[in-house]
PDB file of C-alpha atoms in Angstrom:
ATOM      1  CA  MET A1155      27.750   0.257 -50.437  1.00  0.00           C
ATOM      2  CA  ALA A1156      28.242   2.251 -47.343  1.00  0.00           C
ATOM      3  CA  TYR A1157      26.064   1.355 -44.530  1.00  0.00           C
ATOM      4  CA  THR A1158      24.544   4.506 -42.290  1.00  0.00           C
ATOM      5  CA  TYR A1159      24.782   2.838 -39.186  1.00  0.00           C
ATOM      6  CA  GLN A1160      27.175   0.260 -37.702  1.00  0.00           C
ATOM      7  CA  ALA A1161      25.688  -3.102 -37.603  1.00  0.00           C
ATOM      8  CA  VAL A1162      25.461  -5.050 -34.465  1.00  0.00           C
ATOM      9  CA  ASN A1163      27.972  -7.841 -33.478  1.00  0.00           C
ATOM     10  CA  LEU A1164      25.346 -10.885 -32.884  1.00  0.00           C
ATOM     11  CA  THR A1165      28.443 -13.680 -32.527  1.00  0.00           C
ATOM     12  CA  SER A1166      27.842 -13.954 -28.804  1.00  0.00           C
ATOM     13  CA  GLY A1167      24.409 -14.026 -28.924  1.00  0.00           C
ATOM     14  CA  ILE A1168      21.131 -11.669 -29.086  1.00  0.00           C
ATOM     15  CA  ASP A1169      21.892 -10.382 -25.576  1.00  0.00           C
ATOM     16  CA  ASP A1170      24.473  -8.162 -26.834  1.00  0.00           C
ATOM     17  CA  ALA A1171      22.313  -6.498 -29.221  1.00  0.00           C
ATOM     18  CA  LEU A1172      20.078  -5.447 -26.206  1.00  0.00           C
ATOM     19  CA  ILE A1173      22.983  -4.315 -24.195  1.00  0.00           C
ATOM     20  CA  SER A1174      24.450  -2.287 -26.810  1.00  0.00           C
ATOM     21  CA  THR A1175      21.206  -0.776 -27.415  1.00  0.00           C
ATOM     22  CA  ALA A1176      20.826   0.171 -23.851  1.00  0.00           C
ATOM     23  CA  SER A1177      24.209   1.560 -23.533  1.00  0.00           C
ATOM     24  CA  SER A1178      24.049   3.566 -26.745  1.00  0.00           C
ATOM     25  CA  VAL A1179      20.432   5.021 -25.793  1.00  0.00           C
ATOM     26  CA  SER A1180      20.547   5.307 -21.890  1.00  0.00           C
ATOM     27  CA  ILE A1181      16.869   6.438 -21.721  1.00  0.00           C
ATOM     28  CA  PHE A1182      16.019   2.768 -23.412  1.00  0.00           C
ATOM     29  CA  THR A1183      15.352   0.875 -20.260  1.00  0.00           C
ATOM     30  CA  PRO A1184      13.571   3.686 -18.329  1.00  0.00           C
ATOM     31  CA  MET A1185      11.415   4.235 -21.378  1.00  0.00           C
ATOM     32  CA  PHE A1186      10.550   0.514 -21.384  1.00  0.00           C
ATOM     33  CA  LEU A1187       9.805   0.127 -17.786  1.00  0.00           C
ATOM     34  CA  LEU A1188       7.676   3.313 -17.951  1.00  0.00           C
ATOM     35  CA  PHE A1189       5.664   1.788 -20.826  1.00  0.00           C
ATOM     36  CA  VAL A1190       5.053  -1.347 -18.769  1.00  0.00           C
ATOM     37  CA  PHE A1191       3.790   0.732 -16.158  1.00  0.00           C
ATOM     38  CA  CYS A1192       1.619   2.871 -18.095  1.00  0.00           C
ATOM     39  CA  ILE A1193       0.120   0.077 -20.085  1.00  0.00           C
ATOM     40  CA  VAL A1194      -0.957  -1.701 -16.888  1.00  0.00           C
ATOM     41  CA  PHE A1195      -2.061   1.486 -15.119  1.00  0.00           C
ATOM     42  CA  LEU A1196      -4.209   3.122 -18.060  1.00  0.00           C
ATOM     43  CA  SER A1197      -5.737  -0.191 -19.476  1.00  0.00           C
ATOM     44  CA  GLY A1198      -6.714  -1.400 -15.927  1.00  0.00           C
ATOM     45  CA  SER A1199      -8.113   1.985 -14.632  1.00  0.00           C
ATOM     46  CA  LEU A1200     -10.134   2.804 -17.682  1.00  0.00           C
ATOM     47  CA  LYS A1201     -11.409  -0.732 -18.071  1.00  0.00           C
ATOM     48  CA  GLN A1202     -12.538  -0.570 -14.519  1.00  0.00           C
ATOM     49  CA  LYS A1203     -14.050   3.102 -14.911  1.00  0.00           C
ATOM     50  CA  ARG A1204     -15.909   1.737 -18.074  1.00  0.00           C
ATOM     51  CA  ARG A1205     -17.370  -1.291 -16.228  1.00  0.00           C
ATOM     52  CA  THR A1206     -18.323  -0.338 -12.708  1.00  0.00           C
ATOM     53  CA  GLY A1207     -18.040   3.717 -13.107  1.00  0.00           C
ATOM     54  CA  TYR A1208     -15.347   4.078 -10.425  1.00  0.00           C
ATOM     55  CA  ALA A1209     -11.504   3.581 -10.987  1.00  0.00           C
ATOM     56  CA  ASP A1210      -9.424   2.527  -8.004  1.00  0.00           C
ATOM     57  CA  ILE A1211      -6.285   4.769  -8.686  1.00  0.00           C
ATOM     58  CA  PRO A1212      -4.248   4.026  -5.719  1.00  0.00           C
ATOM     59  CA  MET A1213      -4.874   0.368  -6.323  1.00  0.00           C
ATOM     60  CA  TRP A1214      -3.756   0.403 -10.127  1.00  0.00           C
ATOM     61  CA  ALA A1215      -0.656   2.691  -9.278  1.00  0.00           C
ATOM     62  CA  THR A1216       0.036  -0.344  -6.548  1.00  0.00           C
ATOM     63  CA  ILE A1217      -0.502  -3.093  -9.610  1.00  0.00           C
ATOM     64  CA  SER A1218       1.312  -1.513 -12.242  1.00  0.00           C
ATOM     65  CA  SER A1219       4.457  -0.546  -9.963  1.00  0.00           C
ATOM     66  CA  LEU A1220       4.801  -4.179  -8.645  1.00  0.00           C
ATOM     67  CA  VAL A1221       4.567  -5.316 -12.252  1.00  0.00           C
ATOM     68  CA  THR A1222       7.578  -2.982 -13.153  1.00  0.00           C
ATOM     69  CA  LEU A1223       9.168  -4.180 -10.324  1.00  0.00           C
ATOM     70  CA  VAL A1224       9.163  -7.619 -10.874  1.00  0.00           C
ATOM     71  CA  ILE A1225      10.220  -7.007 -14.795  1.00  0.00           C
ATOM     72  CA  ALA A1226      13.075  -5.048 -13.554  1.00  0.00           C
ATOM     73  CA  LEU A1227      14.391  -7.286 -10.912  1.00  0.00           C
ATOM     74  CA  PRO A1228      15.655 -10.060 -13.696  1.00  0.00           C
ATOM     75  CA  MET A1229      17.333  -7.148 -15.448  1.00  0.00           C
ATOM     76  CA  THR A1230      20.071  -6.433 -12.802  1.00  0.00           C
ATOM     77  CA  LEU A1231      21.461  -9.695 -13.449  1.00  0.00           C
ATOM     78  CA  THR A1232      23.026  -8.575 -16.579  1.00  0.00           C
ATOM     79  CA  LYS A1233      25.408  -5.765 -16.589  1.00  0.00           C
ATOM     80  CA  GLY A1234      24.766  -2.820 -18.760  1.00  0.00           C
ATOM     81  CA  LEU A1235      20.809  -3.241 -18.889  1.00  0.00           C
ATOM     82  CA  ILE A1236      19.750  -1.107 -15.649  1.00  0.00           C
ATOM     83  CA  ASP A1237      21.452   1.054 -13.249  1.00  0.00           C
ATOM     84  CA  SER A1238      20.858   1.147  -9.602  1.00  0.00           C
ATOM     85  CA  VAL A1239      19.302   4.821  -9.871  1.00  0.00           C
ATOM     86  CA  THR A1240      16.508   3.367 -12.096  1.00  0.00           C
ATOM     87  CA  LEU A1241      16.058   0.331  -9.866  1.00  0.00           C
ATOM     88  CA  GLY A1242      16.012   2.915  -6.619  1.00  0.00           C
ATOM     89  CA  ILE A1243      13.349   5.108  -8.331  1.00  0.00           C
ATOM     90  CA  ILE A1244      11.265   2.109  -9.153  1.00  0.00           C
ATOM     91  CA  VAL A1245      11.170   0.712  -5.386  1.00  0.00           C
ATOM     92  CA  THR A1246      10.508   3.974  -3.928  1.00  0.00           C
ATOM     93  CA  ILE A1247       7.555   4.588  -6.395  1.00  0.00           C
ATOM     94  CA  THR A1248       6.322   1.041  -5.553  1.00  0.00           C
ATOM     95  CA  ILE A1249       6.274   1.898  -1.862  1.00  0.00           C
ATOM     96  CA  ALA A1250       4.919   5.440  -2.375  1.00  0.00           C
ATOM     97  CA  SER A1251       1.977   3.785  -4.096  1.00  0.00           C
ATOM     98  CA  GLY A1252       1.682   1.211  -1.470  1.00  0.00           C
ATOM     99  CA  PHE A1253       1.535   4.307   1.143  1.00  0.00           C
ATOM    100  CA  TRP A1254      -0.952   5.929  -0.786  1.00  0.00           C
ATOM    101  CA  LEU A1255      -3.038   2.687  -1.151  1.00  0.00           C
ATOM    102  CA  PHE A1256      -3.189   1.889   2.522  1.00  0.00           C
ATOM    103  CA  ASN A1257      -4.037   5.194   3.619  1.00  0.00           C
ATOM    104  CA  ASP A1258      -7.075   5.683   0.885  1.00  0.00           C
ATOM    105  CA  ARG A1259      -8.715   2.517   2.185  1.00  0.00           C
ATOM    106  CA  ASN A1260     -11.767   2.680   4.339  1.00  0.00           C
ATOM    107  CA  ARG A1261     -11.984   0.868   7.488  1.00  0.00           C
ATOM    108  CA  ASN A1262     -13.698  -2.290   5.731  1.00  0.00           C
ATOM    109  CA  GLU A1263     -11.611  -2.424   2.876  1.00  0.00           C
ATOM    110  CA  VAL A1264      -8.372  -3.697   2.097  1.00  0.00           C
TER     111      VAL A1264
ATOM    112  CA  MET B 866     -10.505  10.024   9.251  1.00  0.00           C
ATOM    113  CA  GLY B 867     -10.340   8.370  12.497  1.00  0.00           C
ATOM    114  CA  GLU B 868      -7.280   7.790  14.528  1.00  0.00           C
ATOM    115  CA  ILE B 869      -7.367   3.996  14.277  1.00  0.00           C
ATOM    116  CA  LYS B 870      -7.654   4.254  10.476  1.00  0.00           C
ATOM    117  CA  PHE B 871      -5.034   6.700  10.083  1.00  0.00           C
ATOM    118  CA  VAL B 872      -2.406   4.597  12.163  1.00  0.00           C
ATOM    119  CA  ALA B 873      -3.628   1.279  10.890  1.00  0.00           C
ATOM    120  CA  GLY B 874      -2.912   2.908   7.132  1.00  0.00           C
ATOM    121  CA  ILE B 875       0.522   3.936   8.204  1.00  0.00           C
ATOM    122  CA  VAL B 876       1.647   0.585   9.861  1.00  0.00           C
ATOM    123  CA  MET B 877       0.291  -1.264   6.639  1.00  0.00           C
ATOM    124  CA  ALA B 878       2.473   1.115   4.632  1.00  0.00           C
ATOM    125  CA  ILE B 879       5.675   0.513   6.940  1.00  0.00           C
ATOM    126  CA  LEU B 880       5.214  -3.256   6.440  1.00  0.00           C
ATOM    127  CA  PHE B 881       4.568  -2.910   2.943  1.00  0.00           C
ATOM    128  CA  SER B 882       7.711  -1.008   2.395  1.00  0.00           C
ATOM    129  CA  ILE B 883       9.764  -3.482   4.384  1.00  0.00           C
ATOM    130  CA  ALA B 884       8.382  -6.264   2.280  1.00  0.00           C
ATOM    131  CA  ILE B 885       9.613  -4.682  -0.934  1.00  0.00           C
ATOM    132  CA  VAL B 886      13.127  -3.554   0.162  1.00  0.00           C
ATOM    133  CA  GLY B 887      13.659  -6.982   1.900  1.00  0.00           C
ATOM    134  CA  TYR B 888      12.287  -8.769  -1.263  1.00  0.00           C
ATOM    135  CA  VAL B 889      14.684  -6.692  -3.613  1.00  0.00           C
ATOM    136  CA  MET B 890      17.548  -7.033  -1.178  1.00  0.00           C
ATOM    137  CA  ASN B 891      17.338 -10.593  -0.851  1.00  0.00           C
ATOM    138  CA  TYR B 892      17.049 -11.096  -4.614  1.00  0.00           C
ATOM    139  CA  SER B 893      19.973  -9.363  -5.316  1.00  0.00           C
ATOM    140  CA  ASN B 894      21.824 -11.525  -2.648  1.00  0.00           C
ATOM    141  CA  ASP B 895      20.513 -15.074  -3.811  1.00  0.00           C
ATOM    142  CA  ASN B 896      21.383 -14.341  -7.581  1.00  0.00           C
ATOM    143  CA  ASN B 897      24.310 -12.312  -7.071  1.00  0.00           C
ATOM    144  CA  SER B 898      23.063  -9.446  -9.131  1.00  0.00           C
ATOM    145  CA  ILE B 899      25.311  -6.805 -10.788  1.00  0.00           C
ATOM    146  CA  VAL B 900      22.742  -4.036  -9.984  1.00  0.00           C
ATOM    147  CA  THR B 901      21.806  -3.478  -6.345  1.00  0.00           C
ATOM    148  CA  LEU B 902      20.037  -1.021  -4.500  1.00  0.00           C
ATOM    149  CA  ASP B 903      22.125   1.976  -3.738  1.00  0.00           C
ATOM    150  CA  SER B 904      23.204   3.122  -0.230  1.00  0.00           C
ATOM    151  CA  ASN B 905      19.961   5.018   0.635  1.00  0.00           C
ATOM    152  CA  PHE B 906      18.180   1.736   1.293  1.00  0.00           C
ATOM    153  CA  ASP B 907      20.879   0.039   3.390  1.00  0.00           C
ATOM    154  CA  SER B 908      19.717   1.118   6.595  1.00  0.00           C
ATOM    155  CA  TYR B 909      16.264   1.401   5.593  1.00  0.00           C
ATOM    156  CA  LYS B 910      14.714  -1.836   6.736  1.00  0.00           C
ATOM    157  CA  THR B 911      16.765  -1.893   9.695  1.00  0.00           C
ATOM    158  CA  ASN B 912      15.370   1.513  10.657  1.00  0.00           C
ATOM    159  CA  GLN B 913      11.931   0.670   9.742  1.00  0.00           C
ATOM    160  CA  GLU B 914      11.887  -2.494  11.873  1.00  0.00           C
ATOM    161  CA  GLY B 915      13.487  -0.669  14.668  1.00  0.00           C
ATOM    162  CA  ASP B 916      10.506   1.666  14.686  1.00  0.00           C
ATOM    163  CA  ILE B 917       7.749  -1.281  14.672  1.00  0.00           C
ATOM    164  CA  GLY B 918       9.880  -2.822  17.539  1.00  0.00           C
ATOM    165  CA  SER B 919       9.476   0.653  19.621  1.00  0.00           C
ATOM    166  CA  LEU B 920       5.948   1.018  18.640  1.00  0.00           C
ATOM    167  CA  LYS B 921       5.300  -2.440  20.247  1.00  0.00           C
ATOM    168  CA  GLU B 922       7.405  -1.168  23.353  1.00  0.00           C
ATOM    169  CA  SER B 923       5.415   1.787  23.916  1.00  0.00           C
ATOM    170  CA  VAL B 924       1.925   0.174  23.264  1.00  0.00           C
ATOM    171  CA  ASN B 925       2.632  -2.167  25.717  1.00  0.00           C
ATOM    172  CA  GLY B 926       4.009   0.204  28.412  1.00  0.00           C
ATOM    173  CA  SER B 927       0.914   2.300  27.580  1.00  0.00           C
ATOM    174  CA  SER B 928      -1.384  -0.671  28.284  1.00  0.00           C
ATOM    175  CA  THR B 929       0.048  -1.546  31.329  1.00  0.00           C
ATOM    176  CA  THR B 930      -0.534   1.937  32.766  1.00  0.00           C
ATOM    177  CA  PHE B 931      -4.147   1.893  31.207  1.00  0.00           C
ATOM    178  CA  TYR B 932      -5.321  -0.750  33.303  1.00  0.00           C
ATOM    179  CA  THR B 933      -4.404   1.008  36.504  1.00  0.00           C
ATOM    180  CA  ASN B 934      -5.679   4.372  35.665  1.00  0.00           C
ATOM    181  CA  LYS B 935      -8.644   6.036  37.084  1.00  0.00           C
ATOM    182  CA  ILE B 936     -10.891   9.001  36.085  1.00  0.00           C
ATOM    183  CA  SER B 937     -13.503  10.776  38.274  1.00  0.00           C
ATOM    184  CA  GLY B 938     -16.412   8.785  38.721  1.00  0.00           C
ATOM    185  CA  SER B 939     -19.640  10.020  37.385  1.00  0.00           C
ATOM    186  CA  SER B 940     -23.129   8.930  36.709  1.00  0.00           C
ATOM    187  CA  ASP B 941     -22.471   7.951  33.304  1.00  0.00           C
ATOM    188  CA  THR B 942     -19.294   6.122  34.254  1.00  0.00           C
ATOM    189  CA  THR B 943     -17.534   4.169  36.842  1.00  0.00           C
ATOM    190  CA  GLU B 944     -13.965   5.482  38.288  1.00  0.00           C
ATOM    191  CA  THR B 945     -11.742   2.708  37.561  1.00  0.00           C
ATOM    192  CA  GLY B 946     -13.500   1.152  34.613  1.00  0.00           C
ATOM    193  CA  ALA B 947     -12.648  -2.212  35.741  1.00  0.00           C
ATOM    194  CA  GLU B 948     -15.942  -3.744  34.322  1.00  0.00           C
ATOM    195  CA  PHE B 949     -14.814  -2.807  30.871  1.00  0.00           C
ATOM    196  CA  LYS B 950     -11.225  -3.752  31.053  1.00  0.00           C
ATOM    197  CA  VAL B 951     -11.995  -7.109  32.173  1.00  0.00           C
ATOM    198  CA  GLY B 952     -11.932  -9.710  28.918  1.00  0.00           C
ATOM    199  CA  LEU B 953      -8.988  -7.976  27.071  1.00  0.00           C
ATOM    200  CA  GLY B 954      -6.314  -8.528  28.976  1.00  0.00           C
ATOM    201  CA  ASP B 955      -6.957 -12.446  29.507  1.00  0.00           C
ATOM    202  CA  ILE B 956      -7.538 -13.131  25.831  1.00  0.00           C
ATOM    203  CA  LEU B 957      -4.359 -11.133  24.989  1.00  0.00           C
ATOM    204  CA  SER B 958      -2.033 -13.850  26.179  1.00  0.00           C
ATOM    205  CA  SER B 959      -3.994 -16.564  24.010  1.00  0.00           C
ATOM    206  CA  THR B 960      -3.726 -14.681  21.167  1.00  0.00           C
ATOM    207  CA  GLY B 961      -0.067 -14.112  21.413  1.00  0.00           C
ATOM    208  CA  ARG B 962       0.107 -17.999  21.604  1.00  0.00           C
ATOM    209  CA  ILE B 963      -1.753 -18.181  18.288  1.00  0.00           C
ATOM    210  CA  PHE B 964       0.813 -15.781  16.769  1.00  0.00           C
ATOM    211  CA  SER B 965       3.845 -17.777  17.999  1.00  0.00           C
ATOM    212  CA  LEU B 966       2.427 -21.036  16.831  1.00  0.00           C
ATOM    213  CA  ILE B 967       1.833 -19.364  13.419  1.00  0.00           C
ATOM    214  CA  ASN B 968       5.476 -17.872  13.362  1.00  0.00           C
ATOM    215  CA  LYS B 969       7.108 -21.348  14.567  1.00  0.00           C
ATOM    216  CA  ASN B 970       5.091 -23.745  12.151  1.00  0.00           C
ATOM    217  CA  ILE B 971       4.187 -21.660   9.361  1.00  0.00           C
ATOM    218  CA  LEU B 972       6.893 -19.001   8.775  1.00  0.00           C
ATOM    219  CA  GLY B 973       9.814 -21.281  10.296  1.00  0.00           C
ATOM    220  CA  GLY B 974      10.645 -19.014  13.216  1.00  0.00           C
ATOM    221  CA  ASP B 975      12.260 -16.342  10.951  1.00  0.00           C
ATOM    222  CA  THR B 976      12.727 -13.225  12.872  1.00  0.00           C
ATOM    223  CA  ASN B 977      12.455 -11.197   9.655  1.00  0.00           C
ATOM    224  CA  LEU B 978       8.959 -12.747   8.923  1.00  0.00           C
ATOM    225  CA  GLY B 979       8.030 -12.148  12.842  1.00  0.00           C
ATOM    226  CA  ILE B 980       7.821  -8.564  12.242  1.00  0.00           C
ATOM    227  CA  PHE B 981       4.527  -8.499  10.435  1.00  0.00           C
ATOM    228  CA  LEU B 982       2.924 -10.718  13.353  1.00  0.00           C
ATOM    229  CA  THR B 983       4.475  -8.381  16.044  1.00  0.00           C
ATOM    230  CA  ALA B 984       2.859  -5.406  14.378  1.00  0.00           C
ATOM    231  CA  LEU B 985      -0.354  -7.105  13.886  1.00  0.00           C
ATOM    232  CA  SER B 986      -0.546  -8.253  17.407  1.00  0.00           C
ATOM    233  CA  THR B 987       0.378  -4.367  18.449  1.00  0.00           C
ATOM    234  CA  LEU B 988      -2.117  -2.611  16.374  1.00  0.00           C
ATOM    235  CA  MET B 989      -4.506  -5.214  17.945  1.00  0.00           C
ATOM    236  CA  LEU B 990      -3.815  -4.197  21.254  1.00  0.00           C
ATOM    237  CA  MET B 991      -3.838  -0.794  20.476  1.00  0.00           C
ATOM    238  CA  ILE B 992      -7.426  -0.932  18.891  1.00  0.00           C
ATOM    239  CA  GLY B 993      -8.715  -2.762  21.585  1.00  0.00           C
ATOM    240  CA  LEU B 994      -7.320  -0.344  24.096  1.00  0.00           C
ATOM    241  CA  ARG B 995      -8.997   2.436  22.336  1.00  0.00           C
ATOM    242  CA  TYR B 996     -12.593   0.498  22.358  1.00  0.00           C
ATOM    243  CA  ILE B 997     -12.396  -0.084  25.937  1.00  0.00           C
ATOM    244  CA  TRP B 998     -12.028   3.794  26.262  1.00  0.00           C
ATOM    245  CA  LYS B 999     -14.639   4.306  24.422  1.00  0.00           C
ATOM    246  CA  THR B1000     -16.824   2.263  26.291  1.00  0.00           C
ATOM    247  CA  TRP B1001     -15.543   3.562  29.606  1.00  0.00           C
ATOM    248  CA  LYS B1002     -15.339   7.224  28.987  1.00  0.00           C
ATOM    249  CA  GLY B1003     -16.998   8.165  25.660  1.00  0.00           C
ATOM    250  CA  GLY B1004     -14.998   9.506  22.623  1.00  0.00           C
ATOM    251  CA  ASN B1005     -14.746   8.204  19.452  1.00  0.00           C
ATOM    252  CA  PRO B1006     -11.527   6.808  18.066  1.00  0.00           C
ATOM    253  CA  ASP B1007     -12.821   5.498  14.769  1.00  0.00           C
TER     254      ASP B1007
END
């Protein structure tokens, strides 16, 4: 029976399945990291808006970009999972969110 | 938005970016990672630390001239403002000693971490000078 796709070679472990997925679909890792970012950002800000009536968007942008950065960093240890352009974009978005956060605060806030 | 809030916000953002880039670079070096930050970030951290250092130098320089400056006296204020300048200069060296103690015993005397205490003490001096000016002459730096 002919298969319509080529089965993944799992003899050296499940890492290879992830790396071969990332190399055949180049948007896979950025898509996953964007998912992590959006989950933290949207769920946190919407929940805060529902509870307190006010959503602190710069703070949620900073928190979600820090979470994305911490998840992306161990991905740099394996060849083929993430590329340096994506890592550079994540670091830049983190710095930009921090810039927004610190300029949005009142004198008495952090 | 007041001047102090504006400058403090930007200094905090610079320190945050130094911390993030330093963390990622040291993580890559410690773990021999395959993927590192590209060449745009190589000189970024060094340049930002250099800017904080030159901020410190210019605030220190302006504080020295501030203490010797005079304005024309009037019924509202005095000419040299010495009555208002007293206090801050004396406690500054004590505050500096607190920071160097924190740096040596908690941060391990590391020059990379010392940048944060340098920026904090520079900001405190700048804000203190602004408030002395506010009392002496009027004007609102907030």
